[in-house]
PDB file of C-alpha atoms in Angstrom:
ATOM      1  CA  UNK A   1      40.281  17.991  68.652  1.00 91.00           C
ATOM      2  CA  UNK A   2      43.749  18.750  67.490  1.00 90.00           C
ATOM      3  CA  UNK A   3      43.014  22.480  68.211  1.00 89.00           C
ATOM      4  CA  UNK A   4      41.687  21.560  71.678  1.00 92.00           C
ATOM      5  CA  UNK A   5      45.425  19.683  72.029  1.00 92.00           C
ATOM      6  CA  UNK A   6      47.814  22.098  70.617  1.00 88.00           C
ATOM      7  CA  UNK A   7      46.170  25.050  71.086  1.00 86.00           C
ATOM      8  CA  UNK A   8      44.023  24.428  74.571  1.00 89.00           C
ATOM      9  CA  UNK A   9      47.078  22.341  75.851  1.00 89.00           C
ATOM     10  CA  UNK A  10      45.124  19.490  76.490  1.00 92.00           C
ATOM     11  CA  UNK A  11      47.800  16.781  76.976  1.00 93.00           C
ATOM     12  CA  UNK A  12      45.835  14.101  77.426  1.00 94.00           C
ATOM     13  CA  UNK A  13      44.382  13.929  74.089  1.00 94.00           C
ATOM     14  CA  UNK A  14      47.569  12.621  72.835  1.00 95.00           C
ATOM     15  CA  UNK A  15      46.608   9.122  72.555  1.00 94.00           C
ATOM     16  CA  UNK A  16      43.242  10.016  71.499  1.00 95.00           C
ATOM     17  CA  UNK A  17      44.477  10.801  67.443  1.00 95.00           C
ATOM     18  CA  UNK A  18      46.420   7.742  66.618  1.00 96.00           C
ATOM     19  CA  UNK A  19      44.805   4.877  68.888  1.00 94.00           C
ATOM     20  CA  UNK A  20      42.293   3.275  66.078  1.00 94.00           C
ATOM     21  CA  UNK A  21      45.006   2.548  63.759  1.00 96.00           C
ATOM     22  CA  UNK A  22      48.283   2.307  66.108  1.00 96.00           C
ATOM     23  CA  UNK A  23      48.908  -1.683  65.953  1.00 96.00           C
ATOM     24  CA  UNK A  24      48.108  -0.945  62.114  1.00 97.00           C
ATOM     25  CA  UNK A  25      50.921   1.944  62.261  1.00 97.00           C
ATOM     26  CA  UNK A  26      53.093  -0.041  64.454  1.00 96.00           C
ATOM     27  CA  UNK A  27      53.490  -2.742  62.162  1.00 96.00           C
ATOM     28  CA  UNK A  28      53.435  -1.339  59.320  1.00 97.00           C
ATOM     29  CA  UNK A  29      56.251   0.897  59.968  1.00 97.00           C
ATOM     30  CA  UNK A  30      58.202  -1.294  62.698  1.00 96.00           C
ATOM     31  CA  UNK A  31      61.757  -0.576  60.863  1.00 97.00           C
ATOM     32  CA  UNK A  32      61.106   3.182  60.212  1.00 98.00           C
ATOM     33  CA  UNK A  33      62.539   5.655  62.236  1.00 97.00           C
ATOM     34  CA  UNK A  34      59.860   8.534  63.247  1.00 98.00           C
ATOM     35  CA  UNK A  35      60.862  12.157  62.602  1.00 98.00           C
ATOM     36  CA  UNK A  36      58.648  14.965  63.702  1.00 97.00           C
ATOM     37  CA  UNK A  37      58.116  17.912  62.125  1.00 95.00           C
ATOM     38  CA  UNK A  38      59.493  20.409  64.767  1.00 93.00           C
ATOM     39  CA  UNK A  39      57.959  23.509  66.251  1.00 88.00           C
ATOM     40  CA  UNK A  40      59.060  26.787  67.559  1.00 87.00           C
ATOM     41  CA  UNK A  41      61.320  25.357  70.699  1.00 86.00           C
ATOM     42  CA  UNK A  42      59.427  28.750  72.478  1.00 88.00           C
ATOM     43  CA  UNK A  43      55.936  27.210  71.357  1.00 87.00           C
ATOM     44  CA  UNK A  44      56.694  23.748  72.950  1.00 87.00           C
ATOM     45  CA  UNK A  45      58.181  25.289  76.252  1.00 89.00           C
ATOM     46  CA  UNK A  46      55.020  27.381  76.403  1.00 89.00           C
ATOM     47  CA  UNK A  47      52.798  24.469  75.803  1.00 87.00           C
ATOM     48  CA  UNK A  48      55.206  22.399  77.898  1.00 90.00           C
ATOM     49  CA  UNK A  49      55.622  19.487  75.205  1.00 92.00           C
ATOM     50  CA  UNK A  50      56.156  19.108  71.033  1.00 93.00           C
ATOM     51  CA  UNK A  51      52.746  18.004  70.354  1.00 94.00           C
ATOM     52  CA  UNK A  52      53.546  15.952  67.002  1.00 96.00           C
ATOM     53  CA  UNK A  53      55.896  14.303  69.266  1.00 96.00           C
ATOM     54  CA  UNK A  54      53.549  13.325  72.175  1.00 96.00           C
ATOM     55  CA  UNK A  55      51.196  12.160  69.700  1.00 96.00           C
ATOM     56  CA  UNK A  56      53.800   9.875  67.606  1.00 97.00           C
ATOM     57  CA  UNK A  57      55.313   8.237  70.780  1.00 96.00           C
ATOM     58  CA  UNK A  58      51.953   6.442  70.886  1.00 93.00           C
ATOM     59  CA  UNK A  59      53.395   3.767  68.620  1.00 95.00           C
ATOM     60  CA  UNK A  60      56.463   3.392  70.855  1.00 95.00           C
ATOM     61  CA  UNK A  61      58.739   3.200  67.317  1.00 96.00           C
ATOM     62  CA  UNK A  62      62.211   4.811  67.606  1.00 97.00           C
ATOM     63  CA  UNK A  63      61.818   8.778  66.833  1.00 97.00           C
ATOM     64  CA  UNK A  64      64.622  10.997  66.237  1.00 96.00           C
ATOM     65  CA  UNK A  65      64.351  14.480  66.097  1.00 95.00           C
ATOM     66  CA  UNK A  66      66.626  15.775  63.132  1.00 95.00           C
ATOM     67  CA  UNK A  67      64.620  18.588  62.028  1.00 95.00           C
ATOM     68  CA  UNK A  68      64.871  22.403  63.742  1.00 92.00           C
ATOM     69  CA  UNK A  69      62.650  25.303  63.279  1.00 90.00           C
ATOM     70  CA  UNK A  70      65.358  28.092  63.956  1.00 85.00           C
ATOM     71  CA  UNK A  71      62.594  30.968  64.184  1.00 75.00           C
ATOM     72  CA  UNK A  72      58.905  31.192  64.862  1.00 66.00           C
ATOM     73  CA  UNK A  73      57.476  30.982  61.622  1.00 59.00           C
ATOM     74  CA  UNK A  74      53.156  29.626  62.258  1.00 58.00           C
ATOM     75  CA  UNK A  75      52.200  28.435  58.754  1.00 50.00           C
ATOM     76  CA  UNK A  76      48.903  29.145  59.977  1.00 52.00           C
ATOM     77  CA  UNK A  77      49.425  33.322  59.651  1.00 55.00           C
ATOM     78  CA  UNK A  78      51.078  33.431  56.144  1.00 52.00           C
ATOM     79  CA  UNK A  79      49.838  33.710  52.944  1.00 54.00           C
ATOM     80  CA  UNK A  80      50.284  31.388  49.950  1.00 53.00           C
ATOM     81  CA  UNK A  81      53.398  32.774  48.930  1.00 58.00           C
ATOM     82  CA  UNK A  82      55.014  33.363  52.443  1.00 60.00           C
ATOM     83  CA  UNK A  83      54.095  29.390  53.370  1.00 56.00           C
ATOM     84  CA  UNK A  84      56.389  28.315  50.442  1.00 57.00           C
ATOM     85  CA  UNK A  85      59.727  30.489  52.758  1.00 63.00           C
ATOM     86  CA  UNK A  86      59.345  27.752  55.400  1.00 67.00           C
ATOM     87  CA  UNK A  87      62.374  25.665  54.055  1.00 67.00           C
ATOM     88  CA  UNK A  88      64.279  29.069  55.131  1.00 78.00           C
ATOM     89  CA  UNK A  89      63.506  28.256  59.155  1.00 83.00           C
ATOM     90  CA  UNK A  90      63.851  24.724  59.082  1.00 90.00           C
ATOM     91  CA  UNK A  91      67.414  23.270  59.093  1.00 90.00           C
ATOM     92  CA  UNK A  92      68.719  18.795  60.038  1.00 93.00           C
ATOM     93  CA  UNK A  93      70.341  18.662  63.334  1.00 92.00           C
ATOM     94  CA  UNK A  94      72.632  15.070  63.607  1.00 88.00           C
ATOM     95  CA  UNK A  95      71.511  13.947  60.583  1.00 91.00           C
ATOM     96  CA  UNK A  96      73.945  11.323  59.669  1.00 91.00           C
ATOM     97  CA  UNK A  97      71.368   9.146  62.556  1.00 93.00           C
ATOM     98  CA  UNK A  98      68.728   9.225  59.341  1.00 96.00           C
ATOM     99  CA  UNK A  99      71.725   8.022  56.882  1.00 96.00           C
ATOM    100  CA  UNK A 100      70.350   4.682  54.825  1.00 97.00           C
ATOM    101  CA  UNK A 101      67.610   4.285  57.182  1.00 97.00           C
ATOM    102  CA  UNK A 102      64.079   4.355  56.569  1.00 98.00           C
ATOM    103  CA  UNK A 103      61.759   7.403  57.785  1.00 97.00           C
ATOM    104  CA  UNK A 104      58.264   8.337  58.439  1.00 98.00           C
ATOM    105  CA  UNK A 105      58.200  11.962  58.752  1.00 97.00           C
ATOM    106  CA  UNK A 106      55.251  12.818  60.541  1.00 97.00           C
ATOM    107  CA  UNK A 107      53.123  16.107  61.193  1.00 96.00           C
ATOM    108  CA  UNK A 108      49.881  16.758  63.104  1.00 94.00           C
ATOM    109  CA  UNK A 109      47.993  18.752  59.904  1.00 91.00           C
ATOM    110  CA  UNK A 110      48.915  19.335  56.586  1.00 89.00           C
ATOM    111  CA  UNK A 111      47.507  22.206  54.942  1.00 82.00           C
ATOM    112  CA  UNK A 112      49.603  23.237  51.941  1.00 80.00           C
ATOM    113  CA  UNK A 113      52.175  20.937  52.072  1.00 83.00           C
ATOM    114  CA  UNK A 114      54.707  23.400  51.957  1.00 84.00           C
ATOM    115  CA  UNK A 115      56.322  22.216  55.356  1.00 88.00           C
ATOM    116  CA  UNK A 116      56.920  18.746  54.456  1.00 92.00           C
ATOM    117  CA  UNK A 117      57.583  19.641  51.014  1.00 90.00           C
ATOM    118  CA  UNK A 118      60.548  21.403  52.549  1.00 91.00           C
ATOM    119  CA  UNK A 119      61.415  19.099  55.494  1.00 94.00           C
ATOM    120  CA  UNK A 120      61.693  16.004  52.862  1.00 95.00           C
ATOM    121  CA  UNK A 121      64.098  18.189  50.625  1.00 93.00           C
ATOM    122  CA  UNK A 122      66.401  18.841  53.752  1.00 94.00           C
ATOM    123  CA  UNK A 123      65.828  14.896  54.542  1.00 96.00           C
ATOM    124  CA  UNK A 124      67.140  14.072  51.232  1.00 95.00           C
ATOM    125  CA  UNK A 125      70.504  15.637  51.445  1.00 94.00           C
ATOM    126  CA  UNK A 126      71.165  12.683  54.057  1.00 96.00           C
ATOM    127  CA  UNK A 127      70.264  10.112  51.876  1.00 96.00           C
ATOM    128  CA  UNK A 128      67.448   7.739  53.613  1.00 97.00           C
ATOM    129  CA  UNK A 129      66.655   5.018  52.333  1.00 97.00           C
ATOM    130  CA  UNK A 130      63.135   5.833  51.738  1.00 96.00           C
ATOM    131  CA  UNK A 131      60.703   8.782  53.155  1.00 97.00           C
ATOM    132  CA  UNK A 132      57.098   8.232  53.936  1.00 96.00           C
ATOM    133  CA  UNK A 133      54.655  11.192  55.228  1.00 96.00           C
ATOM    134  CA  UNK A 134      52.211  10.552  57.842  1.00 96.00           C
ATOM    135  CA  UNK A 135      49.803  13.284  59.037  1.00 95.00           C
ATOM    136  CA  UNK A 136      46.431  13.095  61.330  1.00 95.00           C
ATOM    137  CA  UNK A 137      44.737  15.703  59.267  1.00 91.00           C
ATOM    138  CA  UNK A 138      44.676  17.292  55.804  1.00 87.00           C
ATOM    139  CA  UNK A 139      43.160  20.449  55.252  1.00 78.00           C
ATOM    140  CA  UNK A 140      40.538  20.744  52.407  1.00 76.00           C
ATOM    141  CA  UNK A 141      40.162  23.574  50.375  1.00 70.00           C
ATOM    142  CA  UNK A 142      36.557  24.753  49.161  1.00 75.00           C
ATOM    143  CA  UNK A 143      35.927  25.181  45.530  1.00 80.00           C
ATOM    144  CA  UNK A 144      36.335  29.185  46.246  1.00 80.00           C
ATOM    145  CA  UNK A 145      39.671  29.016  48.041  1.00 67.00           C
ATOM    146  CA  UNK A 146      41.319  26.717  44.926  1.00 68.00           C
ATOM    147  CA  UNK A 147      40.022  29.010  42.539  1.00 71.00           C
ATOM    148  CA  UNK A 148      41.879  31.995  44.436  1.00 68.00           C
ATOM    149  CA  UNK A 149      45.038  29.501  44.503  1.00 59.00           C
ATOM    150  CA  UNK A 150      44.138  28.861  40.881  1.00 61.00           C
ATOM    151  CA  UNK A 151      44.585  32.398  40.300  1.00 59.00           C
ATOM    152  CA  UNK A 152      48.085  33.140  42.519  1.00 49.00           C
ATOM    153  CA  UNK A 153      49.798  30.017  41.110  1.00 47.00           C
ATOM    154  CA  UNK A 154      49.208  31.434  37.848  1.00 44.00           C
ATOM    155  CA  UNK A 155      50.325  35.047  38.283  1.00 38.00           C
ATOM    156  CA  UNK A 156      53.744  33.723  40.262  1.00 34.00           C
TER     157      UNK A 156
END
């Protein structure tokens, strides 16, 4: 479904992803402020919204977006080694509104966790008050695929 949403632009799944748990989400998080993990700003004018975005505004929470992808860099095409550069495209944009305050960085699918790995490190230089993830979907690796990790984390 999420590919049918970001990548078949179908907008009106938005509300599909988050709407069995959103009074949960709502509540639980009613004094965070929601940050989305940015795209491309070319990839949301092509697909004529920020998906994470559209799906996040669901729980009608405030939402600011401090984090910029400054070049098209898709997770999706790079290797192990090439995911872990992404803290090199991302960079806080009026920042200072995240000072003290408490966050729930959010992201549509979390695969390596290199993204938010790197967004929370660029987070923390603006001291929050606290940092909580939130992601629809976590990919899971077979038992072939970690062994081949296995092996690259050990040779780097």
């Amino acid at each position: 479904m999420i590919f049918q949403y970001k990548g078949c632009h179908d907008y009106e799944l938005k509300s599909v992803f988050l709407n069995y748990v959103k009074n949960f989400l709502k509540i639980m998080y009613f004094s965070y402020i929601i940050v989305p993990m940015p795209s491309y700003f070319k990839d949301d004018e092509i697909r004529g919204y920020n998906h994470v975005e559209e799906i996040f505004k669901e729980l009608n929470l405030k939402m600011e977006k401090v984090l910029v992808k400054n070049k098209k860099h898709k997770q999706s095409d790079l290797n192990y080694t090439e995911r872990h550069k992404v803290k090199e495209v991302l960079e806080a944009k009026n920042a200072a509104k995240i000072r003290n305050k408490k966050i729930l960085l959010v992201d549509d699918i979390c695969t390596t966790g290199s993204s938010l790995r790197a967004a929370i490190d660029i987070l923390k230089e603006y001291n929050p008050k606290t940092i909580e993830v939130l992601v629809i979907a976590k990919r899971e690796f077979s038992e072939e695929e970690r062994a081949k990790l296995s092996e690259k984390i050990e040779i780097l």
